[in-house]
CSV table of C-alpha atoms and ligand atoms in Angstrom, one decimal:
chain,number,residue,atom,x,y,z
A,1,MET,CA,110.1,109.4,144.7
A,2,ALA,CA,111.9,112.1,142.9
A,3,MET,CA,110.0,113.1,139.7
A,4,THR,CA,111.6,111.9,136.4
A,5,PRO,CA,113.3,115.1,134.8
A,6,ARG,CA,111.7,116.5,131.5
A,7,LEU,CA,113.7,116.2,128.3
A,8,GLY,CA,115.3,119.5,127.3
A,9,LEU,CA,118.8,121.3,126.6
A,10,ASP,CA,119.9,120.8,130.3
A,11,THR,CA,119.1,117.1,130.3
A,12,LEU,CA,120.8,116.0,127.1
A,13,ARG,CA,123.7,114.8,128.9
A,14,ARG,CA,121.7,112.2,131.1
A,15,LEU,CA,120.5,110.6,128.1
A,16,PRO,CA,122.4,107.4,126.9
A,17,ALA,CA,124.7,107.8,124.2
A,18,GLU,CA,122.7,106.4,121.3
A,19,SER,CA,119.7,108.6,122.0
A,20,ARG,CA,121.4,111.8,121.8
A,21,PRO,CA,120.7,113.9,118.9
A,22,LEU,CA,123.2,113.9,115.7
A,23,VAL,CA,123.5,117.8,115.4
A,24,ARG,CA,123.8,120.0,118.7
A,25,PRO,CA,120.2,121.4,119.2
A,26,GLY,CA,119.4,125.2,118.6
A,27,THR,CA,122.9,125.6,116.5
A,28,VAL,CA,121.7,125.0,112.9
A,29,PRO,CA,120.3,127.8,111.6
A,30,VAL,CA,117.0,127.9,110.0
A,31,GLY,CA,116.0,127.0,106.2
A,32,ILE,CA,113.0,125.3,106.4
A,33,VAL,CA,109.4,126.1,107.5
A,34,HIS,CA,107.4,123.1,107.6
A,35,ILE,CA,103.8,123.1,107.9
A,36,GLY,CA,101.7,120.8,110.1
A,37,LEU,CA,103.5,119.4,113.2
A,38,GLY,CA,101.9,116.3,113.9
A,39,ALA,CA,103.5,113.1,114.4
A,40,PHE,CA,104.0,111.8,110.9
A,41,PHE,CA,106.2,115.1,110.0
A,42,ARG,CA,108.3,114.7,113.1
A,43,ALA,CA,109.0,110.9,112.8
A,44,HIS,CA,110.0,111.4,109.2
A,45,GLN,CA,111.2,114.4,107.6
A,46,ALA,CA,112.5,115.7,110.4
A,47,VAL,CA,114.3,112.8,110.9
A,48,TYR,CA,116.1,112.7,107.3
A,49,THR,CA,116.6,116.4,107.6
A,50,GLU,CA,118.9,116.0,111.0
A,51,GLU,CA,120.5,112.8,109.3
A,52,ALA,CA,121.3,114.8,106.1
A,53,VAL,CA,122.5,117.8,108.3
A,54,ALA,CA,124.5,115.7,110.5
A,55,ALA,CA,126.4,113.9,107.2
A,56,ALA,CA,126.9,117.1,105.2
A,57,GLY,CA,125.9,120.1,106.7
A,58,GLY,CA,124.0,123.0,105.6
A,59,ASP,CA,121.6,125.6,106.9
A,60,TRP,CA,118.6,123.3,107.1
A,61,GLY,CA,117.0,124.2,110.7
A,62,ILE,CA,113.4,123.5,110.5
A,63,VAL,CA,110.8,126.0,112.0
A,64,GLY,CA,107.6,123.9,112.6
A,65,VAL,CA,104.3,125.6,112.2
A,66,ALA,CA,101.2,124.3,113.6
A,67,PRO,CA,97.9,125.1,111.8
A,68,ARG,CA,96.0,125.8,114.7
A,69,SER,CA,96.8,123.5,117.6
A,70,ALA,CA,99.0,125.2,120.7
A,71,ASP,CA,99.3,122.1,122.5
A,72,VAL,CA,102.4,120.7,120.8
A,73,VAL,CA,104.1,123.8,120.1
A,74,ALA,CA,103.8,124.8,124.0
A,75,ALA,CA,105.0,121.2,125.0
A,76,LEU,CA,108.1,121.4,122.6
A,77,LYS,CA,109.1,125.0,124.5
A,78,GLU,CA,108.9,123.7,127.2
A,79,GLN,CA,111.6,120.9,125.9
A,80,ASP,CA,113.9,123.4,123.9
A,81,ASN,CA,112.4,121.9,120.7
A,82,LEU,CA,113.3,118.5,121.7
A,83,TYR,CA,111.3,115.6,121.3
A,84,SER,CA,111.7,111.6,120.6
A,85,VAL,CA,110.9,108.9,118.3
A,86,THR,CA,111.0,105.6,119.4
A,87,GLU,CA,112.0,102.7,116.9
A,88,MET,CA,109.1,99.7,118.0
A,89,SER,CA,109.1,96.1,116.7
A,90,ALA,CA,109.1,92.6,117.9
A,91,GLY,CA,112.7,92.8,118.4
A,92,GLY,CA,112.7,95.9,120.4
A,93,ALA,CA,112.7,99.3,120.8
A,94,ARG,CA,115.1,102.2,120.4
A,95,ALA,CA,114.6,105.9,121.4
A,96,LYS,CA,116.4,108.8,119.7
A,97,VAL,CA,116.2,112.7,120.6
A,98,ILE,CA,115.5,114.8,117.4
A,99,GLY,CA,117.4,118.0,117.4
A,100,ALA,CA,116.3,119.5,113.8
A,101,LEU,CA,113.8,121.7,114.8
A,102,ALA,CA,115.1,125.0,115.2
A,103,GLY,CA,111.6,126.2,116.4
A,104,ALA,CA,108.1,126.2,116.8
A,105,GLN,CA,104.9,128.8,116.0
A,106,VAL,CA,101.2,128.5,115.7
A,107,ALA,CA,99.9,130.0,112.5
A,108,ALA,CA,96.3,130.6,114.2
A,109,THR,CA,97.8,132.8,117.0
A,110,ASP,CA,100.5,134.8,114.8
A,111,PRO,CA,100.0,134.2,111.2
A,112,GLU,CA,102.1,137.2,110.1
A,113,ARG,CA,104.9,135.8,111.6
A,114,VAL,CA,104.5,132.8,109.6
A,115,VAL,CA,104.1,135.1,106.4
A,116,ALA,CA,107.3,136.6,107.6
A,117,ARG,CA,109.1,133.5,107.7
A,118,LEU,CA,108.0,132.4,104.1
A,119,ALA,CA,109.4,135.9,103.0
A,120,ASP,CA,112.6,135.2,104.7
A,121,PRO,CA,115.6,134.6,102.0
A,122,ALA,CA,117.4,132.2,104.5
A,123,VAL,CA,114.2,129.7,104.0
A,124,ARG,CA,114.3,127.9,100.8
A,125,VAL,CA,112.1,125.2,101.4
A,126,VAL,CA,108.6,125.0,102.9
A,127,THR,CA,107.1,121.4,103.4
A,128,LEU,CA,103.8,120.6,104.0
A,129,CYS,CA,102.2,117.7,106.3
A,130,VAL,CA,98.4,118.8,106.6
A,131,THR,CA,96.7,116.0,105.7
A,132,GLU,CA,94.7,115.5,102.4
A,133,LYS,CA,91.7,117.7,103.7
A,134,GLY,CA,94.3,120.8,104.7
A,135,TYR,CA,94.9,121.7,101.0
A,136,LYS,CA,91.0,122.5,100.4
A,137,LEU,CA,90.6,120.6,97.2
A,138,ASP,CA,88.1,118.5,95.9
A,139,PRO,CA,89.3,114.9,96.2
A,140,ALA,CA,87.8,113.6,93.2
A,141,THR,CA,88.7,116.4,91.0
A,142,GLY,CA,91.5,117.9,92.8
A,143,GLN,CA,89.8,121.6,91.9
A,144,LEU,CA,89.9,124.4,94.7
A,145,LEU,CA,87.0,124.0,97.1
A,146,ASP,CA,84.2,126.6,97.6
A,147,ASP,CA,84.9,127.0,101.1
A,148,PRO,CA,84.0,130.2,103.1
A,149,ALA,CA,87.4,130.1,105.2
A,150,LEU,CA,89.2,130.0,101.9
A,151,THR,CA,87.6,132.6,100.3
A,152,ALA,CA,87.8,135.1,103.3
A,153,ASP,CA,91.7,134.4,102.9
A,154,LEU,CA,91.9,134.6,99.4
A,155,LEU,CA,89.5,137.5,98.8
A,156,GLY,CA,89.5,139.3,102.5
A,157,ASP,CA,92.4,141.1,104.0
A,158,GLY,CA,92.1,139.7,107.4
A,159,SER,CA,94.7,137.3,108.7
A,160,PRO,CA,95.0,133.7,106.8
A,161,THR,CA,93.4,131.0,108.5
A,162,THR,CA,93.7,128.1,105.6
A,163,VAL,CA,97.1,126.5,104.5
A,164,PRO,CA,96.3,127.7,100.9
A,165,GLY,CA,95.6,131.3,102.2
A,166,LEU,CA,99.1,131.3,104.5
A,167,LEU,CA,101.0,130.1,101.8
A,168,VAL,CA,99.3,132.4,99.1
A,169,ARG,CA,100.4,135.1,101.6
A,170,GLY,CA,103.3,134.2,102.4
A,171,LEU,CA,104.7,133.7,98.8
A,172,LEU,CA,103.3,137.0,97.7
A,173,ALA,CA,105.3,138.5,100.6
A,174,ARG,CA,108.4,136.6,99.5
A,175,ALA,CA,107.9,138.3,95.8
A,176,ARG,CA,107.9,141.7,97.3
A,177,ALA,CA,111.0,141.1,99.4
A,178,ASP,CA,112.5,139.7,96.3
A,179,ALA,CA,113.8,136.9,98.8
A,180,GLY,CA,114.7,134.4,95.9
A,181,PRO,CA,113.3,130.7,94.9
A,182,ILE,CA,111.6,128.5,97.2
A,183,ALA,CA,110.2,124.6,97.0
A,184,VAL,CA,107.0,124.0,98.1
A,185,VAL,CA,106.9,120.5,98.9
A,186,SER,CA,104.0,118.5,99.6
A,187,CYS,CA,104.4,115.4,102.0
A,188,ASP,CA,101.0,113.9,102.3
A,189,ASN,CA,99.4,111.1,100.7
A,190,PHE,CA,98.1,112.1,97.3
A,191,SER,CA,98.6,111.0,93.9
A,192,ALA,CA,100.7,113.4,92.3
A,193,ASN,CA,101.0,115.5,95.3
A,194,GLY,CA,103.3,118.4,93.7
A,195,ARG,CA,101.2,118.7,90.5
A,196,ARG,CA,98.2,119.1,93.0
A,197,VAL,CA,99.9,121.9,95.2
A,198,ARG,CA,101.0,123.6,92.1
A,199,GLY,CA,97.6,123.5,90.7
A,200,MET,CA,96.3,124.5,94.2
A,201,LEU,CA,98.7,127.6,94.1
A,202,ALA,CA,97.7,128.9,90.7
A,203,ALA,CA,93.9,128.3,91.2
A,204,ALA,CA,94.2,130.3,94.4
A,205,TYR,CA,96.4,133.0,92.7
A,206,ALA,CA,93.6,133.3,90.0
A,207,MET,CA,90.9,133.3,92.6
A,208,ALA,CA,92.4,136.1,94.3
A,209,GLY,CA,93.2,137.8,91.2
A,210,HIS,CA,96.8,138.0,91.5
A,211,ASP,CA,99.7,137.8,88.8
A,212,ASP,CA,101.3,134.8,89.3
A,213,ALA,CA,104.4,135.7,86.9
A,214,TRP,CA,106.6,135.6,90.1
A,215,LEU,CA,105.1,132.1,91.4
A,216,ARG,CA,105.6,130.6,87.8
A,217,ALA,CA,109.2,131.4,87.9
A,218,ASN,CA,110.7,131.0,91.8
A,219,VAL,CA,108.5,128.4,93.0
A,220,SER,CA,108.9,124.6,92.4
A,221,CYS,CA,106.4,122.2,93.7
A,222,PRO,CA,108.5,118.9,93.8
A,223,GLY,CA,106.5,115.6,94.0
A,224,THR,CA,107.4,113.2,97.0
A,225,MET,CA,106.5,110.0,98.4
A,226,VAL,CA,106.5,109.6,102.0
A,227,ASP,CA,106.4,106.4,104.1
A,228,ARG,CA,106.2,105.6,107.9
A,229,ILE,CA,104.1,103.8,109.9
A,230,VAL,CA,103.2,106.5,113.0
A,231,PRO,CA,100.4,106.1,115.2
A,232,ALA,CA,98.9,108.7,117.5
A,233,SER,CA,100.9,108.8,120.9
A,234,THR,CA,99.4,107.4,124.0
A,235,ASP,CA,100.5,107.0,127.5
A,236,ALA,CA,101.9,103.8,126.6
A,237,THR,CA,104.1,105.5,124.1
A,238,ARG,CA,105.3,108.3,126.7
A,239,ALA,CA,106.1,105.6,129.2
A,240,ALA,CA,108.4,103.5,126.8
A,241,ALA,CA,110.5,106.8,125.7
A,242,ALA,CA,110.9,107.7,129.7
A,243,ALA,CA,112.0,104.3,130.1
A,244,LEU,CA,114.3,104.2,127.5
A,245,LEU,CA,115.6,107.9,127.9
A,246,GLY,CA,115.4,108.3,131.4
A,247,VAL,CA,113.8,111.9,130.9
A,248,ARG,CA,109.9,112.7,130.4
A,249,ASP,CA,109.1,113.7,127.1
A,250,GLU,CA,105.8,114.8,126.7
A,251,VAL,CA,105.5,114.9,123.0
A,252,ALA,CA,107.6,111.5,122.1
A,253,LEU,CA,106.3,109.3,119.4
A,254,ALA,CA,106.7,105.8,118.6
A,255,GLY,CA,107.1,104.6,114.8
A,256,GLU,CA,107.8,101.7,113.0
A,257,PRO,CA,111.6,101.0,111.7
A,258,TYR,CA,110.9,100.8,108.0
A,259,ARG,CA,110.9,104.8,106.5
A,260,GLN,CA,111.1,105.5,102.7
A,261,TRP,CA,111.1,109.1,101.0
A,262,VAL,CA,110.9,110.0,97.5
A,263,ILE,CA,111.7,113.2,96.1
A,264,GLU,CA,111.7,114.7,92.9
A,265,ASP,CA,114.9,116.7,92.8
A,266,ASP,CA,113.5,120.1,91.9
A,267,PHE,CA,114.7,122.7,94.6
A,268,PRO,CA,115.8,126.0,93.3
A,269,GLY,CA,117.2,127.6,96.2
A,270,GLY,CA,119.1,124.5,97.4
A,271,ARG,CA,117.9,121.4,99.6
A,272,PRO,CA,119.7,118.9,102.4
A,273,ALA,CA,121.5,116.1,101.5
A,274,TRP,CA,118.4,113.9,102.1
A,275,GLU,CA,119.9,111.1,100.0
A,276,LEU,CA,122.7,110.7,102.4
A,277,ALA,CA,119.8,109.8,104.8
A,278,GLY,CA,118.5,107.1,102.5
A,279,ALA,CA,115.8,109.2,100.5
A,280,VAL,CA,115.7,108.5,96.8
A,281,LEU,CA,115.8,111.6,94.7
A,282,THR,CA,114.3,110.9,91.5
A,283,ASP,CA,113.0,113.0,88.4
A,284,ASP,CA,109.4,111.3,88.7
A,285,ALA,CA,107.9,110.1,91.9
A,286,GLY,CA,104.6,109.3,90.2
A,287,PRO,CA,105.6,105.4,90.0
A,288,TRP,CA,106.4,105.5,93.5
A,289,GLU,CA,103.4,107.2,94.9
A,290,ARG,CA,101.2,104.9,93.0
A,291,LEU,CA,103.0,102.1,94.4
A,292,LYS,CA,102.5,103.3,97.9
A,293,LEU,CA,99.1,104.9,97.8
A,294,ARG,CA,97.8,101.8,96.4
A,295,ALA,CA,99.6,98.8,97.4
A,296,LEU,CA,100.4,100.2,101.5
A,297,ASN,CA,97.8,102.7,101.7
A,298,GLY,CA,95.2,101.1,100.2
A,299,VAL,CA,95.3,97.9,101.9
A,300,HIS,CA,95.8,99.7,105.5
A,301,SER,CA,92.5,101.5,104.6
A,302,GLY,CA,90.8,97.9,103.9
A,303,MET,CA,92.0,96.8,106.9
A,304,ALA,CA,91.0,99.5,109.2
A,305,TYR,CA,87.2,99.5,108.0
A,306,LEU,CA,87.1,95.7,107.9
A,307,GLY,CA,88.6,95.5,110.9
A,308,ALA,CA,86.7,98.0,112.4
A,309,LEU,CA,83.3,96.6,111.4
A,310,ALA,CA,84.1,93.4,113.0
A,311,GLY,CA,85.2,95.2,116.3
A,312,ARG,CA,89.3,94.7,116.2
A,313,GLU,CA,91.1,97.7,117.7
A,314,THR,CA,93.9,97.9,116.1
A,315,ILE,CA,95.4,97.1,112.8
A,316,VAL,CA,97.6,94.1,114.0
A,317,ASP,CA,94.5,92.6,115.6
A,318,ALA,CA,92.6,93.1,112.2
A,319,TYR,CA,95.9,91.6,110.6
A,320,ARG,CA,94.9,88.4,112.6
A,321,MET,CA,91.3,88.1,111.7
A,322,PRO,CA,90.8,84.5,109.6
A,323,GLY,CA,90.5,85.6,106.0
A,324,LEU,CA,91.5,89.1,105.9
A,325,VAL,CA,95.3,89.0,105.0
A,326,ASP,CA,93.9,86.4,101.9
A,327,ALA,CA,91.7,89.1,100.8
A,328,MET,CA,94.3,91.9,101.1
A,329,ARG,CA,96.6,89.3,98.9
A,330,ARG,CA,94.1,89.0,96.0
A,331,PHE,CA,93.4,92.6,96.1
A,332,VAL,CA,97.1,93.2,95.7
A,333,ALA,CA,97.7,90.2,93.3
A,334,GLU,CA,94.3,90.7,91.2
A,335,ASP,CA,93.6,94.5,91.3
A,336,ILE,CA,96.6,96.4,92.4
A,337,ALA,CA,99.2,94.9,90.5
A,338,PRO,CA,97.8,94.9,87.2
A,339,SER,CA,96.7,98.4,87.5
A,340,PHE,CA,99.8,100.6,87.0
A,341,THR,CA,103.4,100.1,86.2
A,342,PRO,CA,105.5,100.4,89.1
A,343,PRO,CA,109.2,101.9,89.4
A,344,ASP,CA,111.4,99.7,87.4
A,345,GLY,CA,112.6,96.5,89.0
A,346,VAL,CA,109.8,96.5,91.7
A,347,SER,CA,107.4,93.9,92.2
A,348,VAL,CA,104.0,95.2,93.4
A,349,VAL,CA,103.3,91.7,94.9
A,350,ASP,CA,106.5,91.6,96.8
A,351,TYR,CA,106.0,95.2,97.9
A,352,GLY,CA,102.2,94.2,99.3
A,353,GLU,CA,103.8,91.4,101.4
A,354,GLN,CA,106.2,94.1,102.8
A,355,SER,CA,103.6,95.8,103.6
A,356,LEU,CA,101.3,93.3,105.1
A,357,ALA,CA,104.4,92.4,107.2
A,358,ARG,CA,104.6,95.8,108.4
A,359,PHE,CA,101.2,95.6,109.3
A,360,ALA,CA,102.0,92.8,111.5
A,361,ASN,CA,104.5,94.8,113.9
A,362,PRO,CA,103.0,93.4,117.4
A,363,ALA,CA,104.6,96.6,118.9
A,364,ILE,CA,102.7,99.2,116.7
A,365,ALA,CA,99.2,99.9,118.2
A,366,HIS,CA,97.6,101.8,115.4
A,367,ARG,CA,93.9,102.0,115.6
A,368,THR,CA,91.9,101.0,113.0
A,369,THR,CA,89.6,104.1,113.7
A,370,GLN,CA,92.5,106.3,113.1
A,371,VAL,CA,93.3,104.5,109.7
A,372,ALA,CA,89.7,105.2,109.2
A,373,MET,CA,89.1,108.6,109.4
A,374,ASP,CA,88.7,110.7,106.4
A,375,GLY,CA,87.9,108.0,104.4
A,376,SER,CA,86.2,110.6,101.7
A,377,GLN,CA,89.6,112.2,100.9
A,378,LYS,CA,91.5,109.0,100.9
A,379,LEU,CA,89.4,106.6,99.2
A,380,PRO,CA,90.0,108.2,95.6
A,381,GLN,CA,93.7,108.0,95.5
A,382,ARG,CA,94.2,104.8,97.3
A,383,VAL,CA,91.2,102.5,95.9
A,384,LEU,CA,89.3,104.5,93.4
A,385,GLU,CA,92.4,104.8,91.1
A,386,THR,CA,92.9,101.3,91.2
A,387,ILE,CA,89.4,100.4,90.1
A,388,ARG,CA,89.1,102.9,87.5
A,389,ASP,CA,92.6,101.7,85.6
A,390,ARG,CA,91.3,98.2,86.2
A,391,ARG,CA,88.0,99.0,84.7
A,392,ALA,CA,89.6,100.7,81.7
A,393,ALA,CA,91.4,97.6,81.1
A,394,GLY,CA,88.4,95.5,81.1
A,395,GLY,CA,89.1,94.1,84.6
A,396,GLU,CA,86.3,93.3,87.4
A,397,PRO,CA,88.1,94.8,90.4
A,398,ARG,CA,86.5,92.2,93.2
A,399,TRP,CA,88.6,93.3,95.8
A,400,GLY,CA,88.7,97.1,95.0
A,401,ALA,CA,85.0,96.9,95.3
A,402,LEU,CA,85.4,94.9,98.9
A,403,VAL,CA,87.3,97.8,100.4
A,404,VAL,CA,84.6,100.5,98.8
A,405,ALA,CA,81.9,98.5,100.5
A,406,ALA,CA,83.3,98.3,103.7
A,407,TRP,CA,84.1,102.2,103.6
A,408,MET,CA,79.9,102.2,103.0
A,409,ARG,CA,79.5,100.3,105.8
A,410,TYR,CA,81.5,102.0,108.1
A,411,ALA,CA,80.0,105.0,107.1
A,412,ARG,CA,76.7,103.9,108.5
A,413,GLY,CA,78.3,104.5,111.9
A,414,VAL,CA,77.7,101.0,113.6
A,415,ALA,CA,80.1,98.0,114.0
A,416,ASP,CA,78.5,94.6,113.4
A,417,ASP,CA,78.3,94.2,117.2
A,418,GLY,CA,76.2,96.9,117.1
A,419,ARG,CA,78.6,99.4,119.1
A,420,PRO,CA,78.7,102.8,117.6
A,421,LEU,CA,81.7,103.9,115.2
A,422,HIS,CA,82.5,107.9,115.1
A,423,LEU,CA,82.5,108.9,111.2
A,424,ASP,CA,85.3,111.3,111.5
A,425,ASP,CA,85.5,112.7,108.3
A,426,PRO,CA,85.2,116.4,106.7
A,427,LEU,CA,82.3,115.2,104.6
A,428,ALA,CA,80.5,113.3,107.6
A,429,ASP,CA,77.3,115.6,107.4
A,430,ARG,CA,76.9,115.2,103.9
A,431,ILE,CA,77.4,111.3,104.2
A,432,ARG,CA,74.9,111.0,107.0
A,433,ALA,CA,72.5,113.0,105.4
A,434,ALA,CA,72.8,110.7,102.2
A,435,ILE,CA,72.6,107.3,104.0
A,436,ALA,CA,69.6,108.9,106.0
A,437,ALA,CA,67.7,110.0,102.9
A,438,ALA,CA,68.2,106.4,101.3
A,439,PRO,CA,66.3,102.9,101.8
A,440,ASP,CA,68.4,100.9,104.5
A,441,SER,CA,69.5,98.3,102.0
A,442,PRO,CA,72.5,97.3,100.3
A,443,GLU,CA,71.3,99.1,97.3
A,444,GLY,CA,70.1,102.1,99.1
A,445,LEU,CA,73.6,102.6,100.7
A,446,ALA,CA,75.5,102.3,97.6
A,447,GLY,CA,73.2,104.7,95.7
A,448,ALA,CA,73.4,107.1,98.4
A,449,LEU,CA,77.3,107.0,98.8
A,450,PHE,CA,78.2,106.5,95.3
A,451,GLY,CA,76.5,110.1,94.4
A,452,LEU,CA,78.7,111.8,96.4
A,453,THR,CA,80.5,113.7,93.6
A,454,GLU,CA,83.5,114.8,95.8
A,455,VAL,CA,84.3,111.2,96.3
A,456,PHE,CA,83.1,109.2,93.1
A,457,PRO,CA,84.0,110.4,89.7
A,458,ALA,CA,81.0,110.5,87.4
A,459,GLU,CA,82.2,107.8,85.4
A,460,LEU,CA,82.8,105.3,88.1
A,461,ALA,CA,79.4,106.3,89.8
A,462,ALA,CA,77.9,105.2,86.6
A,463,ASP,CA,79.3,102.0,86.1
A,464,GLU,CA,77.0,99.3,86.5
A,465,THR,CA,79.8,96.4,87.2
A,466,VAL,CA,81.4,98.2,90.1
A,467,ARG,CA,78.2,99.2,91.6
A,468,THR,CA,76.9,95.4,91.4
A,469,LEU,CA,80.4,94.2,93.0
A,470,VAL,CA,80.2,96.6,95.7
A,471,VAL,CA,76.4,95.7,96.7
A,472,ASP,CA,77.3,92.0,96.5
A,473,TRP,CA,79.8,92.8,99.2
A,474,LEU,CA,77.4,94.6,101.2
A,475,THR,CA,74.5,92.5,100.7
A,476,GLU,CA,77.1,89.4,102.2
A,477,PHE,CA,78.0,91.7,105.3
A,478,ASP,CA,74.2,92.4,105.8
A,479,LYS,CA,73.6,88.4,105.7
A,480,HIS,CA,76.9,87.0,107.7
A,481,GLY,CA,78.7,90.3,109.1
A,482,VAL,CA,82.3,91.0,107.9
A,483,GLU,CA,84.0,88.4,110.2
A,484,SER,CA,82.3,85.5,108.6
A,485,THR,CA,82.1,87.1,105.2
A,486,LEU,CA,86.1,87.4,105.2
A,487,ALA,CA,86.2,83.7,106.9
A,488,GLY,CA,84.2,82.4,103.9
A,489,VAL,CA,86.8,84.0,101.1
A,490,GLY,CA,89.1,81.4,99.5
B,501,CS2,C1,97.4,105.3,107.1
B,501,CS2,C2,98.8,106.2,107.0
B,501,CS2,O1,96.3,106.9,108.9
B,501,CS2,C3,96.3,106.4,107.8
B,501,CS2,O2,95.3,106.7,106.9
B,501,CS2,O3,97.3,104.6,106.1
B,501,CS2,O4,99.0,107.3,108.1
B,501,CS2,C4,100.2,105.2,106.9
B,501,CS2,O5,100.3,104.8,108.3
B,501,CS2,C5,101.2,106.2,106.5
B,501,CS2,O6,100.7,106.4,105.0
B,501,CS2,C6,102.0,105.1,106.1
B,501,CS2,O7,103.2,106.0,105.7
């Protein structure tokens, strides 16, 4: 049997009409550099940008930069920078090929090429999707980390290997080239991601001893809220895409139909007409960020830790566990909703229901262990800020404490049925050492992990009410396991 041909410019005409790109691939001049070529960016910002350019034109082709991994870039090259996104839900699947990428390169092998791109006057927007840990910021304080690779980038003259190092080098080159203003846009799940990036750049300039006058006058850092569930691809993802497209796509992605992007409108060098693709342009993304981080990501993390401990492979499997959805509903209604002021006209409880409905999508096989990774980086903005705000108002955030307890138990590395759970986290060594040095008891585990200052602000770690709530859940888990504990929640 003949091998299915590969996706590329010369096979575009084989695609069903509804799957073809909205722009002529390779014809849109570059205006955006995007750092972090993972699945999320390709199924989110790239899709919005393609639709915006299709609707309103503009020189907004994207050069995608993978910080380290050469695999995706090599596969994209084979496919003339084309790839597909398959929307999946109980109602069926639809695949679309995206033509927004004008190029792809690897920073690790040729950082100077990326620096040159950042200094190109045609480039007026840099977007970042490098996950929380890519920014080299302390999750609890937002301060620049004391990190050897970062220090080498900022104080040495070798090629940069970190994201902040690459950006600083690129922006300095841009200032020297007098290449005009630029927006640096974080598309990662932080609270106040724009302010964090601005703080990161200012601190990096200060550490390296650079004058930041040009930076302050020419670089904006708009905040954003990004949202779409896009699990890591599997053979099943690639098979589904091939069946719909009639061609093979080695970097095919699958995502839910839902997507949202809220962007602060501060682009000194212009921007694509993203609003024509459904994005919300605003002057303050803060309320949207808090809504999403707390009532979607916080609940997602809770389901991931509780589900993984109870042996559930995917988020939708976890969703089906008796008691889990009830517990998450109470987390939203009793802890999250009263913790902040949502955007005008939005009900946090309704938004939480919508999040739960998205997690129930049976066509999205999002592994609990994927959502569970990097908990030390995710917990602060997803759960601890809710707990902090509730405590400040005198509340007792029992459900937030449930999620913290689940993360702590997960960090021990053993599911309730005795199977190992891999702790994939930049602080894994510190976490394991802290647990190993503590007594093997709920109090011991909580004491060890509340002592991680990168995760728990001092005030929270010292809060006896929070500690008691967490220890109570850990004690329940020890006695009954997560599954029975949740089944008893009412
Ligand atoms: C998830 C997110 O992996 C995770 O931690 O919570 O990637 C989530 O799917 C997205 O933020 C949805 O927009």
